[in-house]
Tab-separated table of C-alpha atoms in Angstrom:
chain	number	residue	atom	x	y	z
A	1	MET	CA	156.291	71.051	75.101
A	2	ARG	CA	154.543	72.077	78.036
A	3	PRO	CA	153.575	68.909	80.112
A	4	ARG	CA	150.119	68.693	81.002
A	5	SER	CA	150.108	68.058	84.497
A	6	GLU	CA	151.625	71.495	84.919
A	7	HIS	CA	149.481	73.818	87.264
A	8	CYS	CA	149.579	76.490	90.040
A	9	CYS	CA	150.578	75.710	93.418
A	10	VAL	CA	148.660	79.465	94.534
A	11	PRO	CA	145.580	78.436	97.269
A	12	LEU	CA	142.446	79.258	95.693
A	13	CYS	CA	144.140	79.391	91.750
A	14	VAL	CA	142.696	76.826	89.476
A	15	VAL	CA	144.555	77.625	86.271
A	16	SER	CA	146.348	74.705	84.908
A	17	ALA	CA	148.414	74.174	81.705
A	18	ARG	CA	145.873	71.813	80.127
A	19	TYR	CA	143.109	74.355	79.885
A	20	ASN	CA	145.156	77.518	79.459
A	21	SER	CA	148.004	77.398	77.044
A	22	THR	CA	148.551	81.431	76.897
A	23	VAL	CA	149.655	81.284	80.853
A	24	SER	CA	153.024	80.792	81.601
A	25	PHE	CA	154.647	78.870	84.857
A	26	HIS	CA	157.542	79.987	86.933
A	27	SER	CA	159.676	78.068	89.231
A	28	PHE	CA	160.582	79.381	92.901
A	29	PRO	CA	163.537	81.239	92.812
A	30	VAL	CA	167.007	79.580	93.845
A	31	GLU	CA	168.314	82.916	96.189
A	32	GLU	CA	166.804	82.085	99.538
A	33	ASP	CA	165.654	85.266	100.743
A	34	LEU	CA	163.702	85.929	97.641
A	35	ARG	CA	162.016	82.058	97.801
A	36	LYS	CA	160.808	83.089	101.577
A	37	LYS	CA	159.510	85.971	100.115
A	38	TRP	CA	157.377	84.093	97.032
A	39	ILE	CA	155.839	81.218	99.870
A	40	ILE	CA	154.621	84.552	102.321
A	41	GLN	CA	153.399	86.035	99.204
A	42	ILE	CA	151.165	82.702	98.600
A	43	ARG	CA	150.143	82.205	101.992
A	44	ARG	CA	151.978	79.051	102.817
A	45	ASP	CA	154.290	79.664	105.168
A	46	ASP	CA	155.122	75.496	105.627
A	47	PHE	CA	155.104	74.965	101.872
A	48	GLN	CA	157.946	72.536	100.807
A	49	VAL	CA	159.020	73.853	97.212
A	50	ASN	CA	160.579	71.417	94.823
A	51	LYS	CA	161.634	71.361	90.647
A	52	ASN	CA	157.689	71.037	89.782
A	53	THR	CA	156.560	73.611	92.147
A	54	LYS	CA	155.261	76.377	89.895
A	55	VAL	CA	153.452	79.915	90.398
A	56	CYS	CA	151.398	81.036	87.277
A	57	SER	CA	151.960	84.387	85.352
A	58	VAL	CA	148.139	85.412	86.526
A	59	HIS	CA	149.662	86.304	89.967
A	60	PHE	CA	152.266	88.984	88.417
A	61	ARG	CA	152.216	91.982	87.173
A	62	PRO	CA	152.410	92.924	83.647
A	63	ASP	CA	155.734	95.033	84.307
A	64	ASP	CA	156.933	92.012	86.136
A	65	PHE	CA	158.217	90.294	83.049
A	66	MET	CA	161.244	91.250	80.685
A	67	GLU	CA	160.394	93.494	77.217
A	68	GLY	CA	160.000	91.283	74.108
A	69	ALA	CA	159.802	87.809	75.958
A	70	HIS	CA	156.145	87.004	75.369
A	71	LEU	CA	155.895	87.385	78.849
A	72	LYS	CA	157.481	84.157	79.657
A	73	ARG	CA	160.493	85.278	81.539
A	74	LEU	CA	160.435	87.260	84.826
A	75	LYS	CA	162.583	90.168	85.616
A	76	LYS	CA	164.936	89.911	88.527
A	77	GLY	CA	163.821	89.976	92.032
A	78	VAL	CA	160.026	90.231	91.378
A	79	PHE	CA	157.539	88.175	93.336
A	80	PRO	CA	153.717	87.359	92.940
A	81	THR	CA	151.400	90.083	94.139
A	82	LEU	CA	148.300	89.306	92.513
A	83	PHE	CA	145.648	86.454	94.214
A	84	GLU	CA	142.150	85.541	94.879
A	85	TRP	CA	141.854	87.011	97.969
A	86	ASN	CA	142.982	90.655	96.797
A	87	HIS	CA	140.940	90.508	94.026
A	88	TYR	CA	143.832	90.547	91.795
A	89	GLN	CA	144.859	94.085	92.647
A	90	GLU	CA	147.736	95.674	94.472
A	91	GLN	CA	147.826	96.056	98.040
A	92	PRO	CA	147.295	99.770	99.011
A	93	PRO	CA	150.251	100.921	100.684
A	94	ARG	CA	150.684	100.172	104.281
A	95	LEU	CA	149.297	103.423	106.951
A	96	SER	CA	151.879	104.812	109.437
A	97	VAL	CA	151.783	104.408	112.744
A	98	TRP	CA	150.139	108.077	112.900
A	99	GLU	CA	147.364	107.196	110.302
A	100	ARG	CA	146.555	104.044	111.994
A	101	ARG	CA	146.415	105.649	115.264
A	102	GLU	CA	142.454	106.336	116.614
A	103	ARG	CA	141.218	109.466	117.034
A	104	PRO	CA	138.449	110.139	119.408
A	105	LEU	CA	134.982	110.666	117.820
A	106	THR	CA	133.888	114.163	117.916
A	107	PRO	CA	130.022	114.717	118.505
A	108	ASP	CA	128.372	115.978	115.664
A	109	PRO	CA	127.193	119.486	115.747
A	110	ASP	CA	124.360	118.839	113.272
A	111	SER	CA	122.701	116.020	115.365
A	112	ASN	CA	119.633	116.921	117.528
A	113	ILE	CA	117.998	113.990	118.093
A	114	ASP	CA	115.527	113.697	121.018
A	115	GLN	CA	116.728	110.884	123.390
A	116	GLU	CA	113.352	110.122	124.573
A	117	ASP	CA	111.922	110.182	121.008
A	118	MET	CA	114.321	107.421	119.974
A	119	ASP	CA	113.638	105.447	123.025
A	120	PHE	CA	109.827	105.428	122.096
A	121	ASP	CA	110.352	104.597	118.723
A	122	VAL	CA	112.754	101.550	119.652
A	123	GLU	CA	109.587	100.625	122.241
A	124	ARG	CA	107.219	100.865	119.521
A	125	THR	CA	109.045	99.015	116.875
A	126	GLY	CA	109.852	96.129	119.168
A	127	HIS	CA	106.810	94.557	120.051
A	128	ASP	CA	105.427	93.879	116.609
A	129	TYR	CA	104.800	90.436	116.943
A	130	CYS	CA	102.659	89.838	114.194
A	131	SER	CA	105.336	90.298	111.957
A	132	VAL	CA	107.313	87.395	112.443
A	133	PRO	CA	107.260	84.928	109.979
A	134	GLU	CA	106.300	81.338	110.557
A	135	ALA	CA	109.835	79.187	110.996
A	136	ALA	CA	109.141	77.106	107.858
A	137	ALA	CA	108.810	80.025	105.882
A	138	VAL	CA	112.071	81.200	107.236
A	139	ASP	CA	113.868	77.964	106.491
A	140	MET	CA	112.788	77.894	103.107
A	141	VAL	CA	114.270	81.560	102.268
A	142	LEU	CA	117.542	80.761	103.948
A	143	HIS	CA	117.796	77.398	102.023
A	144	GLU	CA	117.235	79.626	98.488
A	145	ASN	CA	119.461	82.080	99.927
A	146	GLU	CA	122.300	80.008	100.331
A	147	GLU	CA	121.431	77.877	96.836
A	148	LEU	CA	121.685	81.546	95.253
A	149	LYS	CA	124.980	82.188	96.669
A	150	ARG	CA	126.493	79.561	95.587
A	151	GLU	CA	125.219	79.564	92.045
A	152	ILE	CA	126.476	83.569	92.425
A	153	GLU	CA	129.924	82.501	93.442
A	154	ASP	CA	130.513	79.740	90.895
A	155	LEU	CA	129.707	82.294	88.005
A	156	ARG	CA	131.876	84.787	89.580
A	157	LYS	CA	134.620	82.465	89.366
A	158	GLN	CA	133.999	81.615	85.581
A	159	LEU	CA	133.746	84.986	84.598
A	160	GLU	CA	137.166	85.893	86.777
A	161	GLN	CA	138.905	83.346	85.029
A	162	THR	CA	137.710	84.353	81.429
A	163	LYS	CA	138.724	87.884	82.537
A	164	ILE	CA	142.312	86.706	83.527
A	165	ILE	CA	142.862	84.772	80.561
A	166	HIS	CA	141.518	87.306	78.057
A	167	ARG	CA	143.633	90.096	79.984
A	168	TYR	CA	146.569	87.858	78.795
A	169	GLU	CA	146.054	86.846	75.214
A	170	GLN	CA	145.556	90.669	75.050
A	171	GLN	CA	149.006	91.202	76.490
A	172	LEU	CA	150.453	88.807	74.310
A	173	LEU	CA	148.744	90.064	71.198
A	174	SER	CA	150.275	93.672	72.432
A	175	SER	CA	153.658	92.334	72.591
A	176	THR	CA	153.237	90.555	69.298
A	177	ALA	CA	152.321	93.747	67.649
A	178	THR	CA	155.355	95.434	68.926
A	179	ARG	CA	157.703	93.081	67.525
A	180	VAL	CA	155.950	93.297	63.977
A	181	LYS	CA	156.505	96.887	64.115
A	182	LEU	CA	160.213	96.828	65.047
A	183	TYR	CA	160.759	94.275	62.560
A	184	ILE	CA	159.161	95.785	59.517
A	185	PRO	CA	161.431	99.052	59.089
A	186	ASN	CA	164.431	96.948	59.939
A	187	SER	CA	163.089	94.679	56.940
A	188	ILE	CA	163.046	97.783	54.779
A	189	ILE	CA	166.491	98.803	55.738
A	190	VAL	CA	168.142	95.603	54.831
A	191	MET	CA	166.254	95.269	51.433
A	192	THR	CA	167.288	98.681	50.514
A	193	GLN	CA	171.276	98.055	51.271
A	194	TYR	CA	171.103	94.967	49.311
A	195	CYS	CA	169.269	96.868	46.109
A	196	LYS	CA	172.379	99.392	46.227
A	197	ILE	CA	174.666	96.530	46.417
A	198	VAL	CA	173.158	94.567	43.737
A	199	VAL	CA	173.387	98.307	41.465
A	200	SER	CA	176.471	98.849	42.268
A	201	VAL	CA	177.759	95.254	41.251
A	202	THR	CA	176.103	95.443	38.135
A	203	CYS	CA	177.468	98.787	37.173
A	204	SER	CA	180.884	97.608	38.052
A	205	SER	CA	180.258	94.523	35.764
A	206	ALA	CA	179.229	96.830	32.691
A	207	PHE	CA	182.237	99.085	33.275
A	208	LEU	CA	184.889	96.089	33.381
A	209	PHE	CA	183.420	94.004	30.555
A	210	PRO	CA	181.619	96.145	27.732
A	211	LYS	CA	180.289	93.919	25.379
A	212	LEU	CA	182.128	93.329	21.912
């Protein structure tokens, strides 16, 4: 039985064994280079790893797991790639030096804005003192906005956790369905062979020991 204290060591991840029975937890690899890769990936450079340090299956891609293992065993050489800070999506390929090089901006031929008209608009709109609200009203609106932001963030985290657990439950169900499909034809073959053997033995007995 999985220990109730088992939890994920990845920053910003709240998954633990206490509330998520469908999520698996994986120890850091013994190989030194791969272990360092794991530590870099989870953004904990000075992190001290021990036998109880685990990373949950939420941070691995579905094809990182061995087939037919119910998503419990990782393939050799894989490392975590899905995190809160990349919205649980793989990073796009890194651009080359040429692609990252800044290009000089070219003038837009369709841009025919008169600079004098632009200056006039800025000057005209910059002195509308009657539109400035009172300081108390501004503080109230800012406070309400902060409260709404916190509520939205809490709801977003709850929704994200629900999506993650649902995704892994669907993967487990899919893996189980595949095993059932493979098991049924094999069972039919075994039963067919068994029936052939029984019929053969029955016929042989009737021939060797006919009724008197």
